[in-house]
mmCIF file of C-alpha atoms in Angstrom:
data_model
loop_
_atom_site.group_PDB
_atom_site.id
_atom_site.type_symbol
_atom_site.label_atom_id
_atom_site.label_comp_id
_atom_site.label_asym_id
_atom_site.label_seq_id
_atom_site.Cartn_x
_atom_site.Cartn_y
_atom_site.Cartn_z
ATOM 1 C CA UNK A 4 17.803 -5.468 19.789
ATOM 2 C CA UNK A 5 19.404 -4.973 16.401
ATOM 3 C CA UNK A 6 17.667 -8.008 15.023
ATOM 4 C CA UNK A 7 14.331 -6.258 15.413
ATOM 5 C CA UNK A 8 15.450 -3.766 12.792
ATOM 6 C CA UNK A 9 15.050 -6.319 10.047
ATOM 7 C CA UNK A 10 12.058 -8.318 8.948
ATOM 8 C CA UNK A 11 11.767 -11.253 11.311
ATOM 9 C CA UNK A 12 9.639 -14.356 10.893
ATOM 10 C CA UNK A 13 6.313 -14.120 12.686
ATOM 11 C CA UNK A 14 6.093 -16.059 15.926
ATOM 12 C CA UNK A 15 2.442 -16.804 16.540
ATOM 13 C CA UNK A 16 1.647 -17.519 20.149
ATOM 14 C CA UNK A 17 -2.030 -17.986 20.625
ATOM 15 C CA UNK A 18 -2.351 -16.242 23.951
ATOM 16 C CA UNK A 19 -1.406 -12.828 22.587
ATOM 17 C CA UNK A 20 -3.773 -12.779 19.640
ATOM 18 C CA UNK A 21 -6.701 -10.507 20.338
ATOM 19 C CA UNK A 22 -10.434 -10.766 19.804
ATOM 20 C CA UNK A 23 -12.614 -7.769 18.943
ATOM 21 C CA UNK A 24 -13.566 -7.158 22.592
ATOM 22 C CA UNK A 25 -9.933 -6.830 23.624
ATOM 23 C CA UNK A 26 -9.296 -3.747 21.512
ATOM 24 C CA UNK A 27 -10.227 -0.692 23.596
ATOM 25 C CA UNK A 28 -10.637 2.861 22.346
ATOM 26 C CA UNK A 29 -7.427 4.821 22.932
ATOM 27 C CA UNK A 30 -5.300 1.705 23.425
ATOM 28 C CA UNK A 31 -1.821 2.105 21.906
ATOM 29 C CA UNK A 32 0.738 -0.373 20.641
ATOM 30 C CA UNK A 33 4.392 0.184 19.767
ATOM 31 C CA UNK A 34 5.785 -1.877 16.923
ATOM 32 C CA UNK A 35 9.429 -2.912 16.884
ATOM 33 C CA UNK A 36 11.544 -0.378 14.978
ATOM 34 C CA UNK A 37 12.590 -1.424 11.499
ATOM 35 C CA UNK A 38 15.486 -0.448 9.267
ATOM 36 C CA UNK A 39 14.929 0.722 5.683
ATOM 37 C CA UNK A 40 17.734 -0.607 3.488
ATOM 38 C CA UNK A 41 18.856 0.574 0.068
ATOM 39 C CA UNK A 42 18.519 -3.000 -1.250
ATOM 40 C CA UNK A 43 14.879 -3.153 -0.195
ATOM 41 C CA UNK A 44 14.134 0.281 -1.688
ATOM 42 C CA UNK A 45 15.644 -0.845 -5.008
ATOM 43 C CA UNK A 46 14.067 -4.296 -5.023
ATOM 44 C CA UNK A 47 10.576 -3.058 -4.208
ATOM 45 C CA UNK A 48 10.752 -0.137 -6.644
ATOM 46 C CA UNK A 49 11.912 -2.371 -9.494
ATOM 47 C CA UNK A 50 8.829 -4.527 -9.003
ATOM 48 C CA UNK A 51 6.157 -2.060 -7.966
ATOM 49 C CA UNK A 52 7.202 1.571 -8.380
ATOM 50 C CA UNK A 53 9.968 1.996 -10.989
ATOM 51 C CA UNK A 54 9.973 5.791 -10.986
ATOM 52 C CA UNK A 55 13.337 7.535 -11.345
ATOM 53 C CA UNK A 56 13.124 9.016 -7.825
ATOM 54 C CA UNK A 57 13.206 5.450 -6.430
ATOM 55 C CA UNK A 58 15.629 3.740 -8.824
ATOM 56 C CA UNK A 59 17.837 6.297 -10.605
ATOM 57 C CA UNK A 60 20.595 7.565 -8.301
ATOM 58 C CA UNK A 61 21.737 10.397 -10.553
ATOM 59 C CA UNK A 62 18.228 11.664 -11.231
ATOM 60 C CA UNK A 63 17.367 11.460 -7.531
ATOM 61 C CA UNK A 64 20.502 13.324 -6.436
ATOM 62 C CA UNK A 65 19.575 16.218 -8.712
ATOM 63 C CA UNK A 66 15.942 16.259 -7.569
ATOM 64 C CA UNK A 67 14.373 18.215 -4.723
ATOM 65 C CA UNK A 68 14.888 15.135 -2.522
ATOM 66 C CA UNK A 69 18.682 15.111 -2.987
ATOM 67 C CA UNK A 70 18.775 11.339 -3.221
ATOM 68 C CA UNK A 71 16.753 8.186 -3.674
ATOM 69 C CA UNK A 72 13.641 7.865 -1.510
ATOM 70 C CA UNK A 73 11.522 4.828 -0.708
ATOM 71 C CA UNK A 74 8.317 4.154 -2.579
ATOM 72 C CA UNK A 75 5.430 5.155 -0.333
ATOM 73 C CA UNK A 76 3.946 1.724 -0.995
ATOM 74 C CA UNK A 77 7.067 0.099 0.457
ATOM 75 C CA UNK A 78 6.952 2.322 3.545
ATOM 76 C CA UNK A 79 3.279 1.439 3.973
ATOM 77 C CA UNK A 80 3.875 -2.297 3.490
ATOM 78 C CA UNK A 81 6.810 -2.367 5.943
ATOM 79 C CA UNK A 82 4.656 -0.577 8.504
ATOM 80 C CA UNK A 83 1.908 -3.174 8.175
ATOM 81 C CA UNK A 84 4.427 -6.019 8.382
ATOM 82 C CA UNK A 85 5.705 -4.708 11.713
ATOM 83 C CA UNK A 86 2.168 -4.451 13.039
ATOM 84 C CA UNK A 87 1.407 -8.042 12.012
ATOM 85 C CA UNK A 88 4.664 -9.186 13.651
ATOM 86 C CA UNK A 89 3.423 -7.695 16.919
ATOM 87 C CA UNK A 90 1.045 -10.692 16.997
ATOM 88 C CA UNK A 91 -2.119 -8.868 17.939
ATOM 89 C CA UNK A 92 -4.099 -10.079 14.945
ATOM 90 C CA UNK A 93 -4.121 -13.697 13.893
ATOM 91 C CA UNK A 94 -6.927 -16.140 13.311
ATOM 92 C CA UNK A 95 -9.129 -13.585 15.058
ATOM 93 C CA UNK A 96 -8.599 -11.351 12.041
ATOM 94 C CA UNK A 97 -11.273 -11.748 9.385
ATOM 95 C CA UNK A 98 -10.562 -9.242 6.692
ATOM 96 C CA UNK A 99 -9.049 -5.845 6.046
ATOM 97 C CA UNK A 100 -11.851 -3.670 4.735
ATOM 98 C CA UNK A 101 -9.539 -0.968 3.557
ATOM 99 C CA UNK A 102 -7.633 2.162 4.385
ATOM 100 C CA UNK A 103 -9.477 5.359 5.221
ATOM 101 C CA UNK A 104 -6.553 7.492 4.065
ATOM 102 C CA UNK A 105 -2.798 7.355 3.688
ATOM 103 C CA UNK A 106 -0.614 10.456 3.996
ATOM 104 C CA UNK A 107 3.050 10.423 3.053
ATOM 105 C CA UNK A 108 4.307 13.297 5.176
ATOM 106 C CA UNK A 109 8.091 13.084 4.775
ATOM 107 C CA UNK A 110 10.480 11.145 2.553
ATOM 108 C CA UNK A 111 11.953 7.842 3.768
ATOM 109 C CA UNK A 112 15.561 7.055 2.824
ATOM 110 C CA UNK A 113 18.006 4.194 3.180
ATOM 111 C CA UNK A 114 19.192 3.575 6.746
ATOM 112 C CA UNK A 115 16.181 5.316 8.243
ATOM 113 C CA UNK A 116 14.901 3.601 11.362
ATOM 114 C CA UNK A 117 11.125 3.610 11.427
ATOM 115 C CA UNK A 118 8.928 3.471 14.506
ATOM 116 C CA UNK A 119 5.219 2.725 14.298
ATOM 117 C CA UNK A 120 2.590 3.494 16.917
ATOM 118 C CA UNK A 121 -0.863 2.013 16.477
ATOM 119 C CA UNK A 122 -3.882 3.502 18.266
ATOM 120 C CA UNK A 123 -7.401 2.122 18.437
ATOM 121 C CA UNK A 124 -9.558 5.041 17.245
ATOM 122 C CA UNK A 125 -12.835 3.224 16.640
ATOM 123 C CA UNK A 126 -14.390 -0.003 17.843
ATOM 124 C CA UNK A 127 -17.887 -0.894 16.689
ATOM 125 C CA UNK A 128 -19.903 -4.096 17.079
ATOM 126 C CA UNK A 129 -21.659 -5.191 13.888
ATOM 127 C CA UNK A 130 -25.131 -6.636 13.438
ATOM 128 C CA UNK A 131 -23.430 -10.037 13.346
ATOM 129 C CA UNK A 132 -22.531 -11.012 16.940
ATOM 130 C CA UNK A 133 -19.596 -13.030 15.696
ATOM 131 C CA UNK A 134 -17.627 -10.033 14.472
ATOM 132 C CA UNK A 135 -16.719 -6.434 15.242
ATOM 133 C CA UNK A 136 -15.041 -3.601 13.384
ATOM 134 C CA UNK A 137 -11.919 -1.874 14.683
ATOM 135 C CA UNK A 138 -10.193 1.156 13.166
ATOM 136 C CA UNK A 139 -6.477 1.501 13.865
ATOM 137 C CA UNK A 140 -4.560 4.738 13.383
ATOM 138 C CA UNK A 141 -0.922 4.214 12.390
ATOM 139 C CA UNK A 142 1.713 6.880 12.953
ATOM 140 C CA UNK A 143 5.158 6.112 11.586
ATOM 141 C CA UNK A 144 8.121 8.278 12.583
ATOM 142 C CA UNK A 145 11.803 8.166 11.693
ATOM 143 C CA UNK A 146 14.896 8.398 13.898
ATOM 144 C CA UNK A 147 14.587 12.209 13.875
ATOM 145 C CA UNK A 148 11.024 11.974 15.255
ATOM 146 C CA UNK A 149 9.591 13.266 11.990
ATOM 147 C CA UNK A 150 6.251 11.732 11.070
ATOM 148 C CA UNK A 151 6.711 10.016 7.697
ATOM 149 C CA UNK A 152 3.384 8.237 7.275
ATOM 150 C CA UNK A 153 -0.131 8.455 8.691
ATOM 151 C CA UNK A 154 -2.974 6.085 7.933
ATOM 152 C CA UNK A 155 -6.133 4.576 9.384
ATOM 153 C CA UNK A 156 -7.011 0.987 8.603
ATOM 154 C CA UNK A 157 -10.274 -0.748 9.424
ATOM 155 C CA UNK A 158 -10.342 -4.482 10.101
ATOM 156 C CA UNK A 159 -13.060 -6.979 10.924
ATOM 157 C CA UNK A 160 -12.259 -9.156 13.927
ATOM 158 C CA UNK A 161 -13.861 -12.236 15.401
ATOM 159 C CA UNK A 162 -15.599 -11.793 18.742
ATOM 160 C CA UNK A 163 -15.010 -14.043 21.731
ATOM 161 C CA UNK A 164 -18.585 -15.228 21.272
ATOM 162 C CA UNK A 165 -17.791 -16.491 17.788
ATOM 163 C CA UNK A 166 -14.854 -18.391 19.233
ATOM 164 C CA UNK A 167 -16.980 -19.992 21.959
ATOM 165 C CA UNK A 168 -19.736 -21.072 19.604
ATOM 166 C CA UNK A 169 -17.399 -21.983 16.723
ATOM 167 C CA UNK A 170 -19.902 -20.136 14.564
ATOM 168 C CA UNK A 171 -18.975 -19.890 10.909
ATOM 169 C CA UNK A 172 -18.014 -16.354 10.037
ATOM 170 C CA UNK A 173 -18.886 -15.062 6.602
ATOM 171 C CA UNK A 174 -18.349 -11.666 5.052
ATOM 172 C CA UNK B 21 0.618 -10.257 -25.218
ATOM 173 C CA UNK B 22 1.414 -12.773 -22.512
ATOM 174 C CA UNK B 23 4.529 -10.892 -21.533
ATOM 175 C CA UNK B 24 2.394 -8.000 -20.343
ATOM 176 C CA UNK B 25 1.033 -10.274 -17.636
ATOM 177 C CA UNK B 26 4.284 -10.143 -15.728
ATOM 178 C CA UNK B 27 6.211 -7.214 -14.326
ATOM 179 C CA UNK B 28 8.158 -5.706 -17.188
ATOM 180 C CA UNK B 29 10.983 -3.186 -16.979
ATOM 181 C CA UNK B 30 9.826 0.374 -17.441
ATOM 182 C CA UNK B 31 10.526 1.857 -20.847
ATOM 183 C CA UNK B 32 10.667 5.597 -20.423
ATOM 184 C CA UNK B 33 10.085 7.505 -23.625
ATOM 185 C CA UNK B 34 9.973 11.160 -22.976
ATOM 186 C CA UNK B 35 7.220 12.014 -25.391
ATOM 187 C CA UNK B 36 4.570 10.075 -23.517
ATOM 188 C CA UNK B 37 5.259 11.482 -20.071
ATOM 189 C CA UNK B 38 2.584 13.986 -19.125
ATOM 190 C CA UNK B 39 2.617 17.405 -17.527
ATOM 191 C CA UNK B 40 -0.150 18.618 -15.214
ATOM 192 C CA UNK B 41 -2.012 20.395 -18.031
ATOM 193 C CA UNK B 42 -2.272 17.199 -20.063
ATOM 194 C CA UNK B 43 -4.427 15.389 -17.502
ATOM 195 C CA UNK B 44 -8.062 16.222 -18.269
ATOM 196 C CA UNK B 45 -11.042 15.564 -16.017
ATOM 197 C CA UNK B 46 -12.734 12.313 -17.054
ATOM 198 C CA UNK B 47 -9.729 11.071 -19.043
ATOM 199 C CA UNK B 48 -9.245 7.312 -18.673
ATOM 200 C CA UNK B 49 -6.232 5.058 -19.038
ATOM 201 C CA UNK B 50 -6.088 1.259 -19.249
ATOM 202 C CA UNK B 51 -3.070 -0.416 -17.691
ATOM 203 C CA UNK B 52 -1.695 -3.641 -19.112
ATOM 204 C CA UNK B 53 -3.241 -6.660 -17.380
ATOM 205 C CA UNK B 54 -1.028 -8.398 -14.867
ATOM 206 C CA UNK B 55 -0.921 -11.933 -13.515
ATOM 207 C CA UNK B 56 -0.911 -12.638 -9.764
ATOM 208 C CA UNK B 57 1.338 -15.595 -9.046
ATOM 209 C CA UNK B 58 1.454 -17.828 -5.993
ATOM 210 C CA UNK B 59 5.202 -17.154 -5.680
ATOM 211 C CA UNK B 60 4.626 -13.418 -5.493
ATOM 212 C CA UNK B 61 1.801 -13.808 -2.953
ATOM 213 C CA UNK B 62 4.091 -15.923 -0.734
ATOM 214 C CA UNK B 63 7.168 -13.751 -1.166
ATOM 215 C CA UNK B 64 5.379 -10.480 -0.441
ATOM 216 C CA UNK B 65 3.432 -11.905 2.506
ATOM 217 C CA UNK B 66 6.568 -13.327 4.114
ATOM 218 C CA UNK B 67 8.115 -9.866 4.064
ATOM 219 C CA UNK B 68 5.176 -7.557 4.664
ATOM 220 C CA UNK B 69 2.008 -9.378 5.695
ATOM 221 C CA UNK B 70 2.749 -12.774 7.268
ATOM 222 C CA UNK B 71 -0.815 -13.541 8.310
ATOM 223 C CA UNK B 72 -1.996 -17.150 8.036
ATOM 224 C CA UNK B 73 -4.528 -16.290 5.323
ATOM 225 C CA UNK B 74 -1.614 -15.265 3.062
ATOM 226 C CA UNK B 75 1.025 -17.856 3.981
ATOM 227 C CA UNK B 76 -0.586 -20.942 5.590
ATOM 228 C CA UNK B 77 -2.228 -23.152 2.959
ATOM 229 C CA UNK B 78 -4.039 -25.435 5.395
ATOM 230 C CA UNK B 79 -5.378 -22.560 7.486
ATOM 231 C CA UNK B 80 -6.475 -20.692 4.357
ATOM 232 C CA UNK B 81 -8.252 -23.719 2.868
ATOM 233 C CA UNK B 82 -10.328 -24.066 6.019
ATOM 234 C CA UNK B 83 -11.130 -20.352 6.163
ATOM 235 C CA UNK B 84 -14.039 -18.476 4.645
ATOM 236 C CA UNK B 85 -11.809 -17.724 1.632
ATOM 237 C CA UNK B 86 -11.226 -21.419 0.819
ATOM 238 C CA UNK B 87 -7.593 -20.821 -0.017
ATOM 239 C CA UNK B 88 -4.708 -18.407 0.175
ATOM 240 C CA UNK B 89 -5.432 -14.821 -0.876
ATOM 241 C CA UNK B 90 -3.071 -11.993 -1.752
ATOM 242 C CA UNK B 91 -2.169 -9.362 0.799
ATOM 243 C CA UNK B 92 -4.150 -6.235 -0.036
ATOM 244 C CA UNK B 93 -0.858 -4.328 0.103
ATOM 245 C CA UNK B 94 0.524 -6.535 -2.664
ATOM 246 C CA UNK B 95 -2.567 -6.019 -4.814
ATOM 247 C CA UNK B 96 -2.277 -2.272 -4.267
ATOM 248 C CA UNK B 97 1.457 -2.212 -5.042
ATOM 249 C CA UNK B 98 1.046 -4.276 -8.223
ATOM 250 C CA UNK B 99 -1.697 -1.924 -9.360
ATOM 251 C CA UNK B 100 0.555 1.099 -8.875
ATOM 252 C CA UNK B 101 3.428 -0.650 -10.667
ATOM 253 C CA UNK B 102 1.271 -1.196 -13.731
ATOM 254 C CA UNK B 103 0.224 2.444 -13.713
ATOM 255 C CA UNK B 104 3.842 3.590 -13.528
ATOM 256 C CA UNK B 105 4.734 1.205 -16.381
ATOM 257 C CA UNK B 106 2.156 2.969 -18.532
ATOM 258 C CA UNK B 107 4.673 5.841 -18.637
ATOM 259 C CA UNK B 108 2.317 8.706 -17.986
ATOM 260 C CA UNK B 109 4.196 9.987 -14.967
ATOM 261 C CA UNK B 110 7.937 10.438 -15.008
ATOM 262 C CA UNK B 111 10.116 13.401 -14.247
ATOM 263 C CA UNK B 112 6.922 15.461 -14.421
ATOM 264 C CA UNK B 113 5.862 13.667 -11.250
ATOM 265 C CA UNK B 114 6.814 15.536 -8.100
ATOM 266 C CA UNK B 115 5.398 13.619 -5.198
ATOM 267 C CA UNK B 116 2.577 11.330 -4.157
ATOM 268 C CA UNK B 117 0.667 13.192 -1.477
ATOM 269 C CA UNK B 118 -1.269 10.169 -0.401
ATOM 270 C CA UNK B 119 -4.264 7.951 -0.911
ATOM 271 C CA UNK B 120 -7.730 9.269 -0.194
ATOM 272 C CA UNK B 121 -9.058 5.768 0.492
ATOM 273 C CA UNK B 122 -8.389 2.171 -0.421
ATOM 274 C CA UNK B 123 -11.175 -0.429 -0.554
ATOM 275 C CA UNK B 124 -10.445 -4.126 -0.889
ATOM 276 C CA UNK B 125 -13.716 -5.300 -2.426
ATOM 277 C CA UNK B 126 -12.977 -8.928 -3.342
ATOM 278 C CA UNK B 127 -10.175 -11.399 -2.634
ATOM 279 C CA UNK B 128 -7.309 -11.771 -5.115
ATOM 280 C CA UNK B 129 -5.890 -15.276 -5.649
ATOM 281 C CA UNK B 130 -3.036 -16.892 -7.527
ATOM 282 C CA UNK B 131 -3.495 -16.928 -11.307
ATOM 283 C CA UNK B 132 -5.928 -14.023 -11.220
ATOM 284 C CA UNK B 133 -5.466 -11.616 -14.109
ATOM 285 C CA UNK B 134 -5.887 -8.051 -12.930
ATOM 286 C CA UNK B 135 -7.002 -5.109 -15.052
ATOM 287 C CA UNK B 136 -6.625 -1.520 -13.873
ATOM 288 C CA UNK B 137 -8.466 1.500 -15.186
ATOM 289 C CA UNK B 138 -7.304 4.933 -14.090
ATOM 290 C CA UNK B 139 -9.607 7.960 -14.317
ATOM 291 C CA UNK B 140 -8.741 11.603 -13.731
ATOM 292 C CA UNK B 141 -11.335 12.706 -11.150
ATOM 293 C CA UNK B 142 -9.777 15.984 -10.045
ATOM 294 C CA UNK B 143 -7.305 18.435 -11.512
ATOM 295 C CA UNK B 144 -6.464 21.591 -9.595
ATOM 296 C CA UNK B 145 -3.798 24.229 -10.171
ATOM 297 C CA UNK B 146 -1.936 25.233 -7.026
ATOM 298 C CA UNK B 147 -0.794 28.661 -5.889
ATOM 299 C CA UNK B 148 2.622 27.719 -7.268
ATOM 300 C CA UNK B 149 2.468 28.063 -11.084
ATOM 301 C CA UNK B 150 5.078 25.352 -11.470
ATOM 302 C CA UNK B 151 2.876 22.561 -10.172
ATOM 303 C CA UNK B 152 -0.646 21.180 -10.184
ATOM 304 C CA UNK B 153 -2.544 18.532 -8.256
ATOM 305 C CA UNK B 154 -4.249 15.611 -9.963
ATOM 306 C CA UNK B 155 -6.421 12.962 -8.321
ATOM 307 C CA UNK B 156 -6.576 9.601 -10.051
ATOM 308 C CA UNK B 157 -9.268 7.006 -9.344
ATOM 309 C CA UNK B 158 -8.049 3.425 -9.763
ATOM 310 C CA UNK B 159 -10.463 0.555 -10.384
ATOM 311 C CA UNK B 160 -8.932 -2.907 -10.479
ATOM 312 C CA UNK B 161 -10.974 -5.844 -11.736
ATOM 313 C CA UNK B 162 -10.193 -9.524 -12.139
ATOM 314 C CA UNK B 163 -10.783 -11.890 -15.071
ATOM 315 C CA UNK B 164 -14.403 -12.377 -13.919
ATOM 316 C CA UNK B 165 -15.004 -8.607 -14.079
ATOM 317 C CA UNK B 166 -15.312 -8.404 -10.307
ATOM 318 C CA UNK B 167 -13.929 -5.205 -8.818
ATOM 319 C CA UNK B 168 -11.190 -6.224 -6.375
ATOM 320 C CA UNK B 169 -9.726 -2.836 -5.417
ATOM 321 C CA UNK B 170 -10.771 0.815 -5.511
ATOM 322 C CA UNK B 171 -8.601 3.754 -4.555
ATOM 323 C CA UNK B 172 -7.986 7.420 -5.256
ATOM 324 C CA UNK B 173 -4.450 8.758 -5.259
ATOM 325 C CA UNK B 174 -3.437 12.405 -5.421
ATOM 326 C CA UNK B 175 -0.152 13.406 -7.049
ATOM 327 C CA UNK B 176 1.641 16.693 -7.590
ATOM 328 C CA UNK B 177 2.806 17.185 -11.169
ATOM 329 C CA UNK B 178 5.052 19.719 -12.830
ATOM 330 C CA UNK B 179 3.375 22.179 -15.172
ATOM 331 C CA UNK B 180 4.576 22.891 -18.689
ATOM 332 C CA UNK B 181 5.450 26.357 -17.456
ATOM 333 C CA UNK B 182 7.863 24.931 -14.905
ATOM 334 C CA UNK B 183 9.478 22.951 -17.678
ATOM 335 C CA UNK B 184 9.857 26.010 -19.908
ATOM 336 C CA UNK B 185 11.332 28.175 -17.197
ATOM 337 C CA UNK B 186 13.405 25.392 -15.609
ATOM 338 C CA UNK B 187 12.087 26.788 -12.346
ATOM 339 C CA UNK B 188 13.096 24.846 -9.269
ATOM 340 C CA UNK B 189 10.148 22.988 -7.847
ATOM 341 C CA UNK B 190 9.915 22.631 -4.105
ATOM 342 C CA UNK B 191 7.224 21.048 -1.974
#
C-alpha cells in the first residue's frame, strides 16, 4: 500500500460519513500511514515556518537535532489531512471549534513514516438537538513507535435528527 | 506596504533576534498583515484538509458559511509564518514545546487581511541556566477587527548566558 504513504485525493462515499450519534466514547480509528518528504518539509517551511532548523541544512546539522526537522505545523496539518481522508467527517461536520492542546513530543524528519490513531474521548449533546460535540484525541507515532505528536481536537457534528428534519444548522 | 500582505522571504539580521531574557511579561509585537488568497486556501486544503467546506464551492455556498472558508490549520500556519518573519526568534529558538490551546473564533475567507498581535504572557527560567521558557499569546484579527484565531504557544529559548559560554543546549 505504498500509495497510502503520500497525500491521496479524498474519496467521499456517503455511507461512511458519520453523524454525531455514531461516534462512541473509546472508539478508535487508524489513519493510513503517511510519508514525510524532504520536499514537503522545505516547501511548507518556506511558506509558513522559515526558521533555520527547518530550511538551513548546515545550521540544522550543527544543531542539537543533527539535521533538518519538520515544522510542527506541517506535522499537525499532515495528521489532520490523513484523518479527513479516512472519510469519517464530511457534510456531517459543522465546524472545528479548536484544539485543546498540541504537544510536539519528538522531532519528525524526512522519510519518517507517520501513523495516526484517533480516539473518541468525549461526546456531548448540545442544547441544539441538531448538533453534538465530539472530542478526538490524536496520537501520531513514527516508524520507531515513538510518539511525535499528541493533540485533542473538538468538532461540532450534525445529528441524525438534523439530517431527518433537514433543519438548518447555525453556529 | 502591499508587499507585506504576501509571504515574504525571511530576512535574518542577527541584532533583532532575541534571547530568553529579552522577552518581558506584557511585551507586545505586531506582525505584518497578510492576505489570504483563494489559491492558498485551495492549495492547502487539497493537501491537508480536503473537506467540502474548503474545496467545494457549490457545497460551501449552500452551507451556513455561505462560501469557502480557510482551513483552520492554514490560518494557524500563516499566523506562525508572520511571527517568524518578524525575526524575533532565530538561532536563540530551541524548540516549540506545543500549543496550549487553539480557538477558531470566526471564519477566514479569501481576500481577508489578517493582523496578528503577539503578547508575552509567561516567562520562566528553567533549571538549566542555558534556556528559558516563554509563552506567547497570539490574537489574529481580520480587516473588520473580528478575532478569528486565538492561541498560546510555548517555546524554549536560549539565554544570553548560554550564548556567552557557548554551552551545548540539549532538550
